[in-house]
PDB file of C-alpha atoms in Angstrom:
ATOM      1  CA  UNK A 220     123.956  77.963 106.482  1.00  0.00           C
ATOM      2  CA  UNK A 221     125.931  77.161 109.638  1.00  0.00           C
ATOM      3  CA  UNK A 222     128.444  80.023 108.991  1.00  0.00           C
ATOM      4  CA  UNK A 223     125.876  82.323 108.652  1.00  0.00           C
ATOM      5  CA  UNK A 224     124.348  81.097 112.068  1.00  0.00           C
ATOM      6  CA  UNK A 225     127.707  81.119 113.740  1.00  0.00           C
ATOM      7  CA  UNK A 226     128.249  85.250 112.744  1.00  0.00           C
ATOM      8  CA  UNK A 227     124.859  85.911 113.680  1.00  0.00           C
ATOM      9  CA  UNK A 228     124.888  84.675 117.288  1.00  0.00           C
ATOM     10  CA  UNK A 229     128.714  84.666 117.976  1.00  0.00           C
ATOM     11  CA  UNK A 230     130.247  87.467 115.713  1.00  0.00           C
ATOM     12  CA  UNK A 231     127.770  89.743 115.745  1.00  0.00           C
ATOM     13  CA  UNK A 232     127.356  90.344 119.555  1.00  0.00           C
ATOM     14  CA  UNK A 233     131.377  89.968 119.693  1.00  0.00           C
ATOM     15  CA  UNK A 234     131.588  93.343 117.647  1.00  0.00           C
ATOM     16  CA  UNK A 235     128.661  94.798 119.506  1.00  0.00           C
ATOM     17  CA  UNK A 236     130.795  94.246 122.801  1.00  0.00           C
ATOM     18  CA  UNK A 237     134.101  95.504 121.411  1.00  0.00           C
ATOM     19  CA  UNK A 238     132.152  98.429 119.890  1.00  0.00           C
ATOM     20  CA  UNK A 239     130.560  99.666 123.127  1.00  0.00           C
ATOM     21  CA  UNK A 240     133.562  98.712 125.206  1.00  0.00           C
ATOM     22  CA  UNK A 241     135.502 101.164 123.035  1.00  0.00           C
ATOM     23  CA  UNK A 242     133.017 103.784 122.472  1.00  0.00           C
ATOM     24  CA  UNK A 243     132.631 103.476 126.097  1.00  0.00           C
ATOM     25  CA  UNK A 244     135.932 104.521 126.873  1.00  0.00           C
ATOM     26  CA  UNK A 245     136.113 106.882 124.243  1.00  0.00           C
ATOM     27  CA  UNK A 246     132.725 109.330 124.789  1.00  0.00           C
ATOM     28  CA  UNK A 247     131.489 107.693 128.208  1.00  0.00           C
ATOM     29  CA  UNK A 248     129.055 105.288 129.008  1.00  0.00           C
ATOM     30  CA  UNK A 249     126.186 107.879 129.374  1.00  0.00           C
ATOM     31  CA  UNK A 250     126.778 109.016 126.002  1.00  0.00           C
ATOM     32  CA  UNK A 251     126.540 105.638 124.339  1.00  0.00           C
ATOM     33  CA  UNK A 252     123.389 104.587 125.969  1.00  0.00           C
ATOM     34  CA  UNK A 253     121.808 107.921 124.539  1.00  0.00           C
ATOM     35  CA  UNK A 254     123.499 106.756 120.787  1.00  0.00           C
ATOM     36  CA  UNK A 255     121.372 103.625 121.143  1.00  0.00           C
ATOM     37  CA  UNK A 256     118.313 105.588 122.471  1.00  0.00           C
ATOM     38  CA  UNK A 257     118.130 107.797 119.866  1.00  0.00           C
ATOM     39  CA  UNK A 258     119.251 105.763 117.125  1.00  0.00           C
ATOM     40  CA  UNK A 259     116.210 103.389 118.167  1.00  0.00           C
ATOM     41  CA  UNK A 260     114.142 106.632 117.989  1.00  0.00           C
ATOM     42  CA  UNK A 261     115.234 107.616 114.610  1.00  0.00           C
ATOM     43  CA  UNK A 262     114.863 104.116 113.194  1.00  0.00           C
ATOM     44  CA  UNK A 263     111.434 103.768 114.141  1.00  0.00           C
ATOM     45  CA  UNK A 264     110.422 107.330 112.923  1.00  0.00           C
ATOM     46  CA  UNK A 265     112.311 106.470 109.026  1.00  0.00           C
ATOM     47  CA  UNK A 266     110.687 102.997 109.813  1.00  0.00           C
ATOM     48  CA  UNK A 267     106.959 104.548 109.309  1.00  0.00           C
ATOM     49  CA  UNK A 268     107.630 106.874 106.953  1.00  0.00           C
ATOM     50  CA  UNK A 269     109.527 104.936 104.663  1.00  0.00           C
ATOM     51  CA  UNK A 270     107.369 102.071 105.329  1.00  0.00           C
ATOM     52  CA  UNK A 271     103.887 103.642 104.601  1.00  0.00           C
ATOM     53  CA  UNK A 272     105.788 105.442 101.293  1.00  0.00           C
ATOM     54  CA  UNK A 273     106.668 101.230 100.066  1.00  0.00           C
ATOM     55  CA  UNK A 274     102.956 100.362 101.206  1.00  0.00           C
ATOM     56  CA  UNK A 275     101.753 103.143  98.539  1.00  0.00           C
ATOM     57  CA  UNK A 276     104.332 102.196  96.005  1.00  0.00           C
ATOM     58  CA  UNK A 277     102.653  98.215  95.876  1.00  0.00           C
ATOM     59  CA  UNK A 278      99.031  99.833  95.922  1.00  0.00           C
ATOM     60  CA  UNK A 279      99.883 102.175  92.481  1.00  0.00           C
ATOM     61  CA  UNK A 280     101.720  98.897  91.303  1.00  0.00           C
ATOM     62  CA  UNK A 281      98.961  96.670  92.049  1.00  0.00           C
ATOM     63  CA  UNK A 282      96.322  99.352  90.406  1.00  0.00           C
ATOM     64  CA  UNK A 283      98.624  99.554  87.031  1.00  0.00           C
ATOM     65  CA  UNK A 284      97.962  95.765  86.719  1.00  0.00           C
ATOM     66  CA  UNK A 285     101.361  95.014  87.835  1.00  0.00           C
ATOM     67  CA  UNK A 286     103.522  92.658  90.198  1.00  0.00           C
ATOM     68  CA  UNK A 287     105.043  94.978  92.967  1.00  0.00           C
ATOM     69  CA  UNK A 288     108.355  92.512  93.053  1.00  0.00           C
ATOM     70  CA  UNK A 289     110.518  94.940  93.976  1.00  0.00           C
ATOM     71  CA  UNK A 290     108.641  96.692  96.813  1.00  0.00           C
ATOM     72  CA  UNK A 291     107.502  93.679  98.189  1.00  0.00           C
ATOM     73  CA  UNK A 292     111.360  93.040  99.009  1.00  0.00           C
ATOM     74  CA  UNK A 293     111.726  96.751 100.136  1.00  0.00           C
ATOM     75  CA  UNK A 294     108.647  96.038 102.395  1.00  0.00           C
ATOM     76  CA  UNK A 295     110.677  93.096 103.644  1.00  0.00           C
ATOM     77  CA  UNK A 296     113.915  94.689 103.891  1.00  0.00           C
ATOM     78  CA  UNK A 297     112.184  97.597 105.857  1.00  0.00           C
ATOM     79  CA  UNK A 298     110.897  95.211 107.859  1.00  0.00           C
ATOM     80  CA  UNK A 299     114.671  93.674 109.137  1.00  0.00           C
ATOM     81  CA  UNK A 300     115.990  97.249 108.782  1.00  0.00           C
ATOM     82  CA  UNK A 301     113.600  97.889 111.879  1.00  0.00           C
ATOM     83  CA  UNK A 302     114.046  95.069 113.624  1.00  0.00           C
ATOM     84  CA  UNK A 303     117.904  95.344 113.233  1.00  0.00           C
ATOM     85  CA  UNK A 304     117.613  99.305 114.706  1.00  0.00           C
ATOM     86  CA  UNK A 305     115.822  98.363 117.859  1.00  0.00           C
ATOM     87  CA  UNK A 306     118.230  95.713 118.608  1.00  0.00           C
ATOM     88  CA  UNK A 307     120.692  97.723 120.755  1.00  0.00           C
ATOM     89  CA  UNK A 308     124.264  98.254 119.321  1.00  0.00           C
ATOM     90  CA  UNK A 309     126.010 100.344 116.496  1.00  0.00           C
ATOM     91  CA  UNK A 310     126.940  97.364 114.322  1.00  0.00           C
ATOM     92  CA  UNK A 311     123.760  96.351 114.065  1.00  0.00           C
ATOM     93  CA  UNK A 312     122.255 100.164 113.707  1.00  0.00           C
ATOM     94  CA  UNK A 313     124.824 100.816 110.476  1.00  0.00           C
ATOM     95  CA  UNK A 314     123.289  97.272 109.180  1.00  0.00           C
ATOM     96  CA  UNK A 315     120.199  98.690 109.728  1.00  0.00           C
ATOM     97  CA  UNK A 316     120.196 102.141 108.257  1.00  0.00           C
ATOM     98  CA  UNK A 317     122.177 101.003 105.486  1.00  0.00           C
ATOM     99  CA  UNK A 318     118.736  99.170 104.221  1.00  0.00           C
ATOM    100  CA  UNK A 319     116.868 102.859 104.654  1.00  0.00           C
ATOM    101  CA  UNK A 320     119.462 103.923 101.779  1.00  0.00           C
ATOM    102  CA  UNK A 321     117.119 102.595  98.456  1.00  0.00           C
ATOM    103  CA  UNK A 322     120.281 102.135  96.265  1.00  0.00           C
ATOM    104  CA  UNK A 323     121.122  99.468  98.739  1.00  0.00           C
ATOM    105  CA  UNK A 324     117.628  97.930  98.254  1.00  0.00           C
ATOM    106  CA  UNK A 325     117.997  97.619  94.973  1.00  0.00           C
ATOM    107  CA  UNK A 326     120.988  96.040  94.947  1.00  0.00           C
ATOM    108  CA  UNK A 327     119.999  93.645  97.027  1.00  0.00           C
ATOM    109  CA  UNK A 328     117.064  93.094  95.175  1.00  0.00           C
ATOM    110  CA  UNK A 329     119.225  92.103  92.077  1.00  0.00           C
ATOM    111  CA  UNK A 330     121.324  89.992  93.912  1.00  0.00           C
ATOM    112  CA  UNK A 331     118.233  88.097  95.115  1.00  0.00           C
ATOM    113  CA  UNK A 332     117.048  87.955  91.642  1.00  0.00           C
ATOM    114  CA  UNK A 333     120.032  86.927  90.051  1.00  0.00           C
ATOM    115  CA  UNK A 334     119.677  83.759  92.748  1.00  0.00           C
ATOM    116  CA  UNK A 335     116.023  83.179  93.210  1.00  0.00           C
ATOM    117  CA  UNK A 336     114.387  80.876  91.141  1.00  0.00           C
ATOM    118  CA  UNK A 337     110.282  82.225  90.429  1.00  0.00           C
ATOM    119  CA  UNK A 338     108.193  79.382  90.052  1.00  0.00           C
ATOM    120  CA  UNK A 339     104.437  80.665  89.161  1.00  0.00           C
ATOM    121  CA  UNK A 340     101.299  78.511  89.580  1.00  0.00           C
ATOM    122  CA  UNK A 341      98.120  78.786  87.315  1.00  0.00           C
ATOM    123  CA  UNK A 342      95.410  77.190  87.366  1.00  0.00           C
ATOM    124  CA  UNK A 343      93.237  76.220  83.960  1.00  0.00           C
ATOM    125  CA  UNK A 344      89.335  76.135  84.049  1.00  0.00           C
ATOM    126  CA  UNK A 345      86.678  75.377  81.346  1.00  0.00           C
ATOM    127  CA  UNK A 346      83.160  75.864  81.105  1.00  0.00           C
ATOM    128  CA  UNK A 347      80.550  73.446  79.251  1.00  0.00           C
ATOM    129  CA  UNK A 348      77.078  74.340  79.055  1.00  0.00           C
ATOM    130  CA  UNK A 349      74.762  71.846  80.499  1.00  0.00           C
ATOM    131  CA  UNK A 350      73.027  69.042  77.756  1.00  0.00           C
ATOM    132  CA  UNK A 351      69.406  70.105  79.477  1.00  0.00           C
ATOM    133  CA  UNK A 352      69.958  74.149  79.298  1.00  0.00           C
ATOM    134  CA  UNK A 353      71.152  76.982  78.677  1.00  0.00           C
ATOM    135  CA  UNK A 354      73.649  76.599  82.313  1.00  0.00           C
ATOM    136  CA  UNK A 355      77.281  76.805  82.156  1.00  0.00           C
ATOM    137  CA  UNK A 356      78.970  74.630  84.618  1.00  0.00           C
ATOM    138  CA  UNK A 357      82.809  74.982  85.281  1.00  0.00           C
ATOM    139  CA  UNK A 358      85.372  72.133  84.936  1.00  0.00           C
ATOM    140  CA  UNK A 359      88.607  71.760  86.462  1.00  0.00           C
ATOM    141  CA  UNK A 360      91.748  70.660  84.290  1.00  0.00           C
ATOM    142  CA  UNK A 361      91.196  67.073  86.897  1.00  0.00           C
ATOM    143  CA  UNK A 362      87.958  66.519  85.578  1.00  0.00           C
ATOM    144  CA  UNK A 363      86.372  68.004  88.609  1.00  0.00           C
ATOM    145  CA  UNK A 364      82.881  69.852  87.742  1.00  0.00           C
ATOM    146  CA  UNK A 365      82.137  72.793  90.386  1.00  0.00           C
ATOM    147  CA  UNK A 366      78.684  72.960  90.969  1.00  0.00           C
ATOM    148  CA  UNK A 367      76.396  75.807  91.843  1.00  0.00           C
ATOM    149  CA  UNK A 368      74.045  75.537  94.750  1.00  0.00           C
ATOM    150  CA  UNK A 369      70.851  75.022  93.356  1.00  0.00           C
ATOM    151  CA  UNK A 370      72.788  72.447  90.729  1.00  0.00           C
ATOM    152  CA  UNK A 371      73.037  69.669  93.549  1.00  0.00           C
ATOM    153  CA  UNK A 372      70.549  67.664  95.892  1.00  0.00           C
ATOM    154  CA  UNK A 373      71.615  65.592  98.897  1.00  0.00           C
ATOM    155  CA  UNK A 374      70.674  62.146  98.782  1.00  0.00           C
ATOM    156  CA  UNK A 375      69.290  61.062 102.442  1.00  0.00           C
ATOM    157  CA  UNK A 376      69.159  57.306 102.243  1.00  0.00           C
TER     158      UNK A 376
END
């Protein structure tokens, strides 16, 4: 986890630096402050649109009855994709629109699986009909009965 901290704030802004002092020199400093504009302005633009196309993707998935897994992670990835384009700098911008590409996103999304351990949580309830009716009252795996509102009284002693 260090190592990972230690490229993020000290090897990532090193390349930045040696890729605008270069590009600098090369096409003028004018010129690369428009590349960051407008690659900030074309992130944000395949930002929506891809984002509102993964937002309909987990709706149909979540109407079929199934577990939108995968596009929750492309929601995610969308998500750093942006953040990573309107952080100024070309390193970070290829980093960024690499995650627009969705081959990338699903490779990622296998890698993640392959190391991601999915640890589901259910929850078991019973009903038992009351001894002096025709109620049903439900009961908790602990024991616990969950009562309706008209089912209890408060005792004011």
């Amino acid at each position: 986890m260090s190592r990972i901290l230690f490229a993020l704030f000290v090897v990532v802004p090193i390349i930045e630096i040696a890729i605008f002092v270069a590009l600098g020199g090369l096409i003028g400093f004018w010129w690369t402050m428009g590349g960051i504009v407008f690659t900030a302005i074309l992130g944000s633009f395949l930002l929506r649109q891809q984002g509102m196309s993964v937002l309909f993707s987990i709706q149909n998935k979540l109407n079929a009855g199934g577990f939108p897994a995968q596009e929750i992670v492309d929601g995610v990835m969308l998500a750093i994709a942006g953040a990573l384009l309107l952080t100024p700098g070309f390193f970070t911008d290829a980093v960024g629109f690499s995650l627009f590409v969705p081959m990338v996103r699903q490779t990622l999304f296998q890698e993640l699986r392959k190391r991601a351990k999915v640890v589901s949580a259910t929850s078991y309830q019973s009903y038992r009909q009351d001894p002096r009716g025709d109620d049903y009252t439900r009961r908790d795996e602990d024991g616990v009965i969950d009562l309706d509102e008209d089912h209890w009284r408060e005792d004011r002693n």
